[in-house]
Amino acid sequence: MIIGILLLSFLMGQPVWAAVQNGEKYDIATNEISGWPKGPEIYSETGVLMEAETGTVLYDSGKDETRYPASITKVMTTLLALENSSLDEEVTFTQTGLERIYEGTNINMQVGEVLTMEQCLYAVMIKSANEVAAQVAEHVGGTQEKFVEMMNERAQELGCTNTNFANPSGLPDENHWTTANDMALIFREALKNEEFVKIIGTLSYTIEPTNMNPEPRTLTSHHALLVPSAPEHYDGCIGGKTGVTEAAKNTLVTAAKRDGMTLIAVVMRADPGQVCADTTALFDYGFSQFEMTPVEGGEVPVPKGATEDDLDVTEVEGEGGMMRTYSFGDYTVGMTAVSAEELKQQEEEKQRQDQEEKEARAQAEQEQKDAAKTAKEQEMTDHYRTIIRVMGVLILVLLIVIVIRAIYNGVRRKKRRRRKKR
């Protein structure tokens, strides 16, 4: 029966929907890594902690198990909008865009009302406005259906292996699912966009009166780890996205940065408050137990106290360059890539340095020879000077002797002449 369904789905060109196993809990897989710091238990059914620079998973509890994402879906919606439109574009709201306006959160947009794309994205990420997410999708993709195709294609490009989006907002749909790891990959890519980081870190944003609404709309962040006055506030929190539906329960994706390391935490399906507690526990675990260590070509996260000497490196060279994979025991903690052009530059730089070292050694040897020659010449000069001094002294003594002898002889001659006179 199952094979028949799979075959039918294949022939019809339709994806095979993965079952979402709500209610299941999973072991902490990273606790099985030899020498790896033991991670905390969490309330959420699935969770992952990822280092943003390398994509290394530091904590894994069911990271590849499917769950309904709810509104954290809007991270992908916002990413695609930023990649495929400009912030000053005008978005006009349509009947098709607003057809699900009364499902979940909204900001009461009207048919014909106009916002800029910038205003839309703040409404999507801060207020989690579902009708705005739908209209953004229609504006960017032409239709919401086309935009959903773009979402799934982009997810595959980012390495997501178990994600299927069915709408741009995360509204309930049995064919709309993802995993904690896939959401971390999507959020990691979004963090590379400066405008996205600015949006998720904004506490309050005001949409000024529009062509159909005379009143301003002020949007206030309800991500508790970001809000300074909230008891759940986390020092170093960059921002993120919350989500909640009956089937998904609470979901949360968040980033935080401390001591030069940025971490992404994704937790899925827990009760209110538990997702914040889980995220805090994961961040505390990550920042207290890991640090970035320099390696050739970049940095990788390692357990605190470990160094590059504790890592194994595998190098694979191809036409495009060199790929270095760094492992802590059997667990990959990061990769660095060096392009063929960079390898060529490195080789040229090495040859230049070797030539400079060779020339420096030759110059040093020549300087040693010159110094030895100079020292020898100086020694000979000093020797000759000593001889000349001695000869000078001898000549002086000889002259003195001659003078004394001459004086002595002169005195004797005078004495003899005196005697003769007598």
XYZ file of C-alpha atoms in Angstrom, residues 21 99 174-175 269 378-379 406 419:
9
model
C 5.237 12.955 14.967
C -8.345 36.354 1.922
C -0.734 19.532 7.432
C 1.640 19.806 4.459
C 6.779 22.452 20.181
C 91.896 44.620 11.414
C 93.956 41.962 13.159
C 128.144 60.916 20.165
C 145.630 66.805 28.220
